Structure formats: structure tokens, C-alpha cells
PDB file of C-alpha atoms in Angstrom:
ATOM      1  CA  MET A   1     106.749 116.052  91.588  1.00 46.00           C
ATOM      2  CA  SER A   2     103.932 117.086  89.251  1.00 46.00           C
ATOM      3  CA  ALA A   3     101.134 114.764  88.197  1.00 50.00           C
ATOM      4  CA  HIS A   4     102.824 113.941  84.869  1.00 60.00           C
ATOM      5  CA  SER A   5     106.544 114.162  85.734  1.00 81.00           C
ATOM      6  CA  THR A   6     108.718 111.069  85.705  1.00 87.00           C
ATOM      7  CA  PRO A   7     110.104 110.155  89.153  1.00 91.00           C
ATOM      8  CA  LEU A   8     113.817 109.511  89.531  1.00 91.00           C
ATOM      9  CA  PHE A   9     113.181 105.864  90.389  1.00 94.00           C
ATOM     10  CA  TYR A  10     111.193 105.169  87.209  1.00 94.00           C
ATOM     11  CA  ASP A  11     113.989 103.359  85.317  1.00 95.00           C
ATOM     12  CA  ASP A  12     116.430 102.861  88.198  1.00 96.00           C
ATOM     13  CA  LEU A  13     116.415  99.656  90.258  1.00 97.00           C
ATOM     14  CA  ASP A  14     118.527 101.037  93.095  1.00 96.00           C
ATOM     15  CA  ALA A  15     116.393 104.158  93.331  1.00 97.00           C
ATOM     16  CA  SER A  16     113.226 102.039  93.333  1.00 97.00           C
ATOM     17  CA  TYR A  17     114.604 100.021  96.250  1.00 97.00           C
ATOM     18  CA  GLU A  18     115.459 103.206  98.145  1.00 97.00           C
ATOM     19  CA  GLU A  19     111.990 104.598  97.453  1.00 97.00           C
ATOM     20  CA  SER A  20     110.496 101.399  98.874  1.00 97.00           C
ATOM     21  CA  TRP A  21     112.357 101.954 102.113  1.00 98.00           C
ATOM     22  CA  ARG A  22     111.520 105.651 102.185  1.00 97.00           C
ATOM     23  CA  LEU A  23     107.839 104.718 102.093  1.00 97.00           C
ATOM     24  CA  LEU A  24     108.273 102.005 104.735  1.00 98.00           C
ATOM     25  CA  VAL A  25     110.074 104.335 107.138  1.00 98.00           C
ATOM     26  CA  ARG A  26     107.447 106.994 106.549  1.00 97.00           C
ATOM     27  CA  GLY A  27     104.782 104.364 107.187  1.00 97.00           C
ATOM     28  CA  LYS A  28     106.329 103.636 110.560  1.00 97.00           C
ATOM     29  CA  ASN A  29     106.474 107.309 111.534  1.00 96.00           C
ATOM     30  CA  ASP A  30     103.356 108.793 109.934  1.00 96.00           C
ATOM     31  CA  ARG A  31      99.933 107.416 110.812  1.00 94.00           C
ATOM     32  CA  ARG A  32      98.490 109.246 107.777  1.00 96.00           C
ATOM     33  CA  SER A  33     100.716 107.258 105.423  1.00 97.00           C
ATOM     34  CA  ALA A  34      99.074 104.434 103.471  1.00 97.00           C
ATOM     35  CA  PHE A  35     102.052 102.264 104.421  1.00 98.00           C
ATOM     36  CA  HIS A  36     101.205 102.677 108.128  1.00 98.00           C
ATOM     37  CA  THR A  37      98.631  99.863 108.017  1.00 98.00           C
ATOM     38  CA  PRO A  38      99.755  96.948 105.845  1.00 98.00           C
ATOM     39  CA  ALA A  39      97.924  93.663 105.451  1.00 98.00           C
ATOM     40  CA  ILE A  40      99.779  90.567 106.614  1.00 98.00           C
ATOM     41  CA  ALA A  41      99.207  87.011 105.449  1.00 98.00           C
ATOM     42  CA  THR A  42      99.881  83.878 107.498  1.00 97.00           C
ATOM     43  CA  ILE A  43      98.866  80.249 107.129  1.00 95.00           C
ATOM     44  CA  GLY A  44      96.103  79.096 109.478  1.00 93.00           C
ATOM     45  CA  ALA A  45      96.069  75.806 111.353  1.00 89.00           C
ATOM     46  CA  ASP A  46      93.631  74.489 108.727  1.00 92.00           C
ATOM     47  CA  GLY A  47      96.025  75.374 105.914  1.00 92.00           C
ATOM     48  CA  VAL A  48      93.893  78.304 104.746  1.00 94.00           C
ATOM     49  CA  PRO A  49      95.638  81.683 104.269  1.00 95.00           C
ATOM     50  CA  GLN A  50      94.678  84.281 106.872  1.00 96.00           C
ATOM     51  CA  VAL A  51      94.930  88.003 106.089  1.00 97.00           C
ATOM     52  CA  ARG A  52      94.520  90.914 108.474  1.00 96.00           C
ATOM     53  CA  THR A  53      95.598  94.533 108.868  1.00 97.00           C
ATOM     54  CA  VAL A  54      98.284  95.546 111.363  1.00 97.00           C
ATOM     55  CA  VAL A  55     100.056  98.780 112.269  1.00 97.00           C
ATOM     56  CA  LEU A  56     103.648  99.137 111.131  1.00 98.00           C
ATOM     57  CA  ARG A  57     105.705  99.937 114.232  1.00 97.00           C
ATOM     58  CA  GLY A  58     109.260  99.465 113.000  1.00 97.00           C
ATOM     59  CA  ALA A  59     111.189  99.696 109.728  1.00 98.00           C
ATOM     60  CA  ASP A  60     114.955  99.152 109.767  1.00 97.00           C
ATOM     61  CA  GLN A  61     116.609  99.214 106.344  1.00 97.00           C
ATOM     62  CA  ALA A  62     120.076  98.309 107.654  1.00 96.00           C
ATOM     63  CA  GLN A  63     118.739  95.050 109.095  1.00 96.00           C
ATOM     64  CA  ALA A  64     115.957  94.680 106.491  1.00 97.00           C
ATOM     65  CA  GLN A  65     113.406  94.187 109.254  1.00 98.00           C
ATOM     66  CA  LEU A  66     109.844  95.329 109.905  1.00 98.00           C
ATOM     67  CA  ARG A  67     107.957  95.207 113.203  1.00 98.00           C
ATOM     68  CA  PHE A  68     104.330  95.099 114.275  1.00 98.00           C
ATOM     69  CA  HIS A  69     102.643  94.296 117.590  1.00 98.00           C
ATOM     70  CA  THR A  70      99.945  91.806 118.507  1.00 97.00           C
ATOM     71  CA  ASP A  71      98.291  89.974 121.408  1.00 95.00           C
ATOM     72  CA  ILE A  72      99.796  86.638 122.459  1.00 95.00           C
ATOM     73  CA  ARG A  73      96.247  85.250 122.528  1.00 94.00           C
ATOM     74  CA  ALA A  74      95.638  86.181 118.873  1.00 93.00           C
ATOM     75  CA  GLY A  75      95.550  83.413 116.286  1.00 92.00           C
ATOM     76  CA  LYS A  76      98.411  84.861 114.268  1.00 95.00           C
ATOM     77  CA  VAL A  77     100.887  84.108 117.077  1.00 96.00           C
ATOM     78  CA  ALA A  78     100.197  80.374 116.943  1.00 95.00           C
ATOM     79  CA  GLU A  79     100.179  80.513 113.143  1.00 96.00           C
ATOM     80  CA  ILE A  80     103.597  82.161 113.031  1.00 97.00           C
ATOM     81  CA  GLY A  81     104.896  79.657 115.576  1.00 96.00           C
ATOM     82  CA  ALA A  82     103.833  76.794 113.334  1.00 96.00           C
ATOM     83  CA  GLU A  83     104.891  78.440 110.047  1.00 96.00           C
ATOM     84  CA  PRO A  84     107.042  81.571 110.337  1.00 97.00           C
ATOM     85  CA  LYS A  85     106.894  82.477 106.648  1.00 97.00           C
ATOM     86  CA  ILE A  86     104.842  85.639 106.274  1.00 98.00           C
ATOM     87  CA  GLY A  87     103.705  88.075 103.597  1.00 98.00           C
ATOM     88  CA  LEU A  88     102.950  91.786 103.907  1.00 98.00           C
ATOM     89  CA  HIS A  89     101.084  93.938 101.397  1.00 98.00           C
ATOM     90  CA  PHE A  90     101.352  97.726 101.144  1.00 98.00           C
ATOM     91  CA  TYR A  91      99.572 100.000  98.673  1.00 98.00           C
ATOM     92  CA  ASP A  92      99.669 103.764  98.423  1.00 96.00           C
ATOM     93  CA  LYS A  93      96.833 104.941  96.178  1.00 95.00           C
ATOM     94  CA  LYS A  94      98.208 108.468  95.951  1.00 94.00           C
ATOM     95  CA  SER A  95     101.675 107.463  94.747  1.00 93.00           C
ATOM     96  CA  LYS A  96     100.331 104.391  92.916  1.00 96.00           C
ATOM     97  CA  ILE A  97     102.936 102.151  94.479  1.00 97.00           C
ATOM     98  CA  GLN A  98     102.377  98.590  95.662  1.00 98.00           C
ATOM     99  CA  LEU A  99     104.932  96.690  97.721  1.00 98.00           C
ATOM    100  CA  ARG A 100     104.723  92.976  98.485  1.00 98.00           C
ATOM    101  CA  VAL A 101     107.115  91.715 101.141  1.00 98.00           C
ATOM    102  CA  SER A 102     107.973  88.114 101.979  1.00 98.00           C
ATOM    103  CA  GLY A 103     110.026  87.067 104.957  1.00 98.00           C
ATOM    104  CA  THR A 104     110.303  85.171 108.212  1.00 98.00           C
ATOM    105  CA  ALA A 105     108.530  86.346 111.364  1.00 98.00           C
ATOM    106  CA  HIS A 106     109.571  85.868 114.966  1.00 98.00           C
ATOM    107  CA  CYS A 107     107.300  86.567 117.942  1.00 98.00           C
ATOM    108  CA  HIS A 108     109.107  88.212 120.844  1.00 98.00           C
ATOM    109  CA  THR A 109     107.052  87.289 123.910  1.00 96.00           C
ATOM    110  CA  GLU A 110     109.775  88.363 126.330  1.00 96.00           C
ATOM    111  CA  GLY A 111     113.165  90.040 126.304  1.00 96.00           C
ATOM    112  CA  ALA A 112     114.703  93.411 125.506  1.00 97.00           C
ATOM    113  CA  LEU A 113     112.989  93.928 122.163  1.00 96.00           C
ATOM    114  CA  LYS A 114     109.558  93.368 123.682  1.00 96.00           C
ATOM    115  CA  ASP A 115     110.404  95.677 126.594  1.00 96.00           C
ATOM    116  CA  HIS A 116     111.565  98.410 124.236  1.00 95.00           C
ATOM    117  CA  ALA A 117     108.465  98.081 122.069  1.00 96.00           C
ATOM    118  CA  TRP A 118     106.139  98.123 125.097  1.00 96.00           C
ATOM    119  CA  ASP A 119     107.850 101.137 126.628  1.00 95.00           C
ATOM    120  CA  GLY A 120     107.474 102.981 123.325  1.00 93.00           C
ATOM    121  CA  SER A 121     103.742 102.249 123.065  1.00 92.00           C
ATOM    122  CA  LYS A 122     101.180 104.895 123.940  1.00 88.00           C
ATOM    123  CA  PRO A 123      98.751 104.242 126.829  1.00 85.00           C
ATOM    124  CA  MET A 124      95.836 104.076 124.386  1.00 84.00           C
ATOM    125  CA  SER A 125      97.643 101.394 122.364  1.00 87.00           C
ATOM    126  CA  ARG A 126      98.246  99.340 125.507  1.00 88.00           C
ATOM    127  CA  GLU A 127      94.552  99.162 126.387  1.00 86.00           C
ATOM    128  CA  CYS A 128      93.721  96.370 123.939  1.00 87.00           C
ATOM    129  CA  TYR A 129      96.153  94.031 125.709  1.00 91.00           C
ATOM    130  CA  ARG A 130      94.083  94.317 128.899  1.00 87.00           C
ATOM    131  CA  VAL A 131      90.868  93.023 127.297  1.00 84.00           C
ATOM    132  CA  ASN A 132      89.461  90.233 129.444  1.00 81.00           C
ATOM    133  CA  HIS A 133      88.789  87.909 126.497  1.00 75.00           C
ATOM    134  CA  SER A 134      91.097  86.565 123.832  1.00 75.00           C
ATOM    135  CA  PRO A 135      90.866  88.308 120.444  1.00 77.00           C
ATOM    136  CA  GLY A 136      88.441  86.434 118.201  1.00 73.00           C
ATOM    137  CA  SER A 137      86.759  84.492 121.018  1.00 74.00           C
ATOM    138  CA  HIS A 138      82.988  83.972 120.885  1.00 79.00           C
ATOM    139  CA  VAL A 139      80.750  86.193 123.033  1.00 77.00           C
ATOM    140  CA  MET A 140      76.983  86.256 123.559  1.00 76.00           C
ATOM    141  CA  ALA A 141      76.650  89.972 122.724  1.00 76.00           C
ATOM    142  CA  PRO A 142      78.770  92.469 120.765  1.00 80.00           C
ATOM    143  CA  ASP A 143      79.765  94.290 123.952  1.00 71.00           C
ATOM    144  CA  ALA A 144      80.195  91.232 126.198  1.00 66.00           C
ATOM    145  CA  TRP A 145      83.819  92.062 126.943  1.00 68.00           C
ATOM    146  CA  SER A 146      85.567  94.768 128.898  1.00 65.00           C
ATOM    147  CA  ILE A 147      88.845  96.600 129.430  1.00 71.00           C
ATOM    148  CA  PRO A 148      89.900  97.323 133.029  1.00 71.00           C
ATOM    149  CA  GLN A 149      89.947 101.088 133.472  1.00 69.00           C
ATOM    150  CA  ASP A 150      92.713 103.037 135.198  1.00 65.00           C
ATOM    151  CA  PRO A 151      94.879 100.047 136.128  1.00 67.00           C
ATOM    152  CA  SER A 152      97.051 100.535 139.190  1.00 72.00           C
ATOM    153  CA  ASP A 153      99.922  98.869 137.351  1.00 77.00           C
ATOM    154  CA  PRO A 154     100.929 100.719 134.142  1.00 79.00           C
ATOM    155  CA  ASP A 155     102.350  97.428 132.839  1.00 84.00           C
ATOM    156  CA  GLU A 156      99.060  95.576 133.209  1.00 86.00           C
ATOM    157  CA  GLY A 157      98.485  93.710 129.946  1.00 88.00           C
ATOM    158  CA  LYS A 158     102.172  93.511 129.098  1.00 93.00           C
ATOM    159  CA  GLU A 159     102.028  89.740 129.536  1.00 95.00           C
ATOM    160  CA  ASN A 160      99.755  89.650 126.476  1.00 95.00           C
ATOM    161  CA  PHE A 161     101.895  91.990 124.391  1.00 96.00           C
ATOM    162  CA  VAL A 162     104.021  90.558 121.572  1.00 97.00           C
ATOM    163  CA  ALA A 163     106.461  92.339 119.282  1.00 98.00           C
ATOM    164  CA  VAL A 164     106.645  90.562 115.930  1.00 98.00           C
ATOM    165  CA  MET A 165     109.829  91.085 113.937  1.00 98.00           C
ATOM    166  CA  VAL A 166     109.818  90.258 110.235  1.00 98.00           C
ATOM    167  CA  THR A 167     113.155  89.635 108.544  1.00 98.00           C
ATOM    168  CA  ILE A 168     112.687  90.458 104.879  1.00 98.00           C
ATOM    169  CA  GLU A 169     113.775  87.984 102.209  1.00 98.00           C
ATOM    170  CA  THR A 170     112.181  89.480  99.096  1.00 98.00           C
ATOM    171  CA  MET A 171     110.389  92.685  98.150  1.00 98.00           C
ATOM    172  CA  GLU A 172     108.321  93.088  95.003  1.00 98.00           C
ATOM    173  CA  TRP A 173     107.703  96.621  93.776  1.00 98.00           C
ATOM    174  CA  LEU A 174     105.013  97.856  91.394  1.00 98.00           C
ATOM    175  CA  TYR A 175     104.646 101.444  90.206  1.00 97.00           C
ATOM    176  CA  LEU A 176     101.550 102.258  88.166  1.00 97.00           C
ATOM    177  CA  ALA A 177     102.294 104.995  85.625  1.00 94.00           C
ATOM    178  CA  ARG A 178     100.456 106.437  82.648  1.00 90.00           C
ATOM    179  CA  GLY A 179     103.597 106.170  80.529  1.00 90.00           C
ATOM    180  CA  GLY A 180     104.127 102.511  81.407  1.00 95.00           C
ATOM    181  CA  HIS A 181     104.137 100.554  84.650  1.00 97.00           C
ATOM    182  CA  ARG A 182     107.340  99.456  86.360  1.00 97.00           C
ATOM    183  CA  ARG A 183     107.744  96.257  88.349  1.00 98.00           C
ATOM    184  CA  ALA A 184     110.836  94.906  90.096  1.00 98.00           C
ATOM    185  CA  LYS A 185     111.887  92.281  92.601  1.00 98.00           C
ATOM    186  CA  PHE A 186     114.546  92.677  95.264  1.00 98.00           C
ATOM    187  CA  PHE A 187     116.319  89.817  97.016  1.00 98.00           C
ATOM    188  CA  VAL A 188     117.720  90.559 100.476  1.00 97.00           C
ATOM    189  CA  ALA A 189     120.751  88.778 101.960  1.00 96.00           C
ATOM    190  CA  ALA A 190     120.873  87.382 105.488  1.00 92.00           C
ATOM    191  CA  ASP A 191     122.876  90.413 106.669  1.00 93.00           C
ATOM    192  CA  GLY A 192     120.168  92.800 105.435  1.00 94.00           C
ATOM    193  CA  ALA A 193     122.012  93.981 102.339  1.00 95.00           C
ATOM    194  CA  LEU A 194     120.436  94.020  98.902  1.00 96.00           C
ATOM    195  CA  ALA A 195     121.736  90.874  97.201  1.00 97.00           C
ATOM    196  CA  LYS A 196     120.001  91.079  93.815  1.00 97.00           C
ATOM    197  CA  ALA A 197     117.513  93.216  91.935  1.00 98.00           C
ATOM    198  CA  THR A 198     115.711  92.516  88.687  1.00 98.00           C
ATOM    199  CA  TRP A 199     113.004  94.076  86.541  1.00 98.00           C
ATOM    200  CA  LEU A 200     109.779  92.129  86.013  1.00 98.00           C
ATOM    201  CA  VAL A 201     107.004  92.404  83.472  1.00 97.00           C
ATOM    202  CA  PRO A 202     104.231  94.481  85.117  1.00 95.00           C
TER     203      PRO A 202
END
């Protein structure tokens, strides 16, 4: 697609929805993709929104689910437990596409999904779950924490590992274009199918 050509999804709701999922799946698979590191928003214990960046580890269009990983000691786990509604924000500067996702999150602290996610994680990714302090805890110096090196048990740290599954309820799409922006909202049914789609004023 050239810099000034009109993409196929420009005036097509179904194609815009499919493009959203194409970018999400690419974000899961390609660490160079802008969709690989979305921001997530939860509600803190004090009622204040909390936003942080995560790595997208799963994107399943058939089930309309996204997955990321975290540490059971991290604040977001307690926040999701208290209020499972969650928001995710994606933006690809190159394609000029923003995607806002709303849904319900579930923290898998044990079970087959956690095992599968852990087994699929690279050794370097597992290291952060072996840190001897909880994420966000106060320390007296910037390096006053450590990671055990060369653990005898390759599953050391797994007890701290959590796979978070987000079941999507709505997706809001924004495409920034010189010829006129396009904005749409997609409503997802409980079975993962697209239930409704509508254009919005950009």
C-alpha cells in the first residue's frame, strides 16, 4: 500500500474488524510490532486508574481473547481480583491505527493455561519471576534486589507466574487518514463472535 492509497478497510466495517485482528495477531507474534506492547488500565484499590505497559502473549480471534503475563505479587493481580473490568490501548504510529479494547480479565494462577503459558516462555522471560522482592516494593537502593542465577530447578519462579486472559467485550477502532479519519466500534458476543459494528464520528 502506497503512502496515499486507500486501504480496503477504509469504508468497510467488517474489513476494519479483520484488520484489527490482523494487527493483534501480528502483535502477539512480532516483537517489532507496535501492538506487541499495549498499555493496560485497571482500577487501583484507592479507586484511581492505574496504567502500565505489558507484552501481548496471546491473541485468539475465534474466542475474542487476549493474553499477557504478570507476577502474582504485582499490584495489577489484586486490582483485577477486585474489579475484573480492564482496558487495553494499542497504537501503531506507522499505520496510524489506534485500538481501544474493553473486556473482563481473569488471572490464571494455576491450571493448564498457566502451565502452557509458562512452558512457552523463554528462559530470559522467566527470570523476572525469580526476583526476591515483590514488584513495586520499596528498597533502600536502586539495585537492592537480586535474581537467583542458574537455578537448579527450571521451574523456579513459576509460583509467581500468572497468565492473564482478557475476554473482549468491545473494540474501538480509529484510523487516521489524510482524506478523512475513520472510527468504529465493535461489540463482541459471549461466544467470541462479532455481534454488532457501527461507525462513529472520529
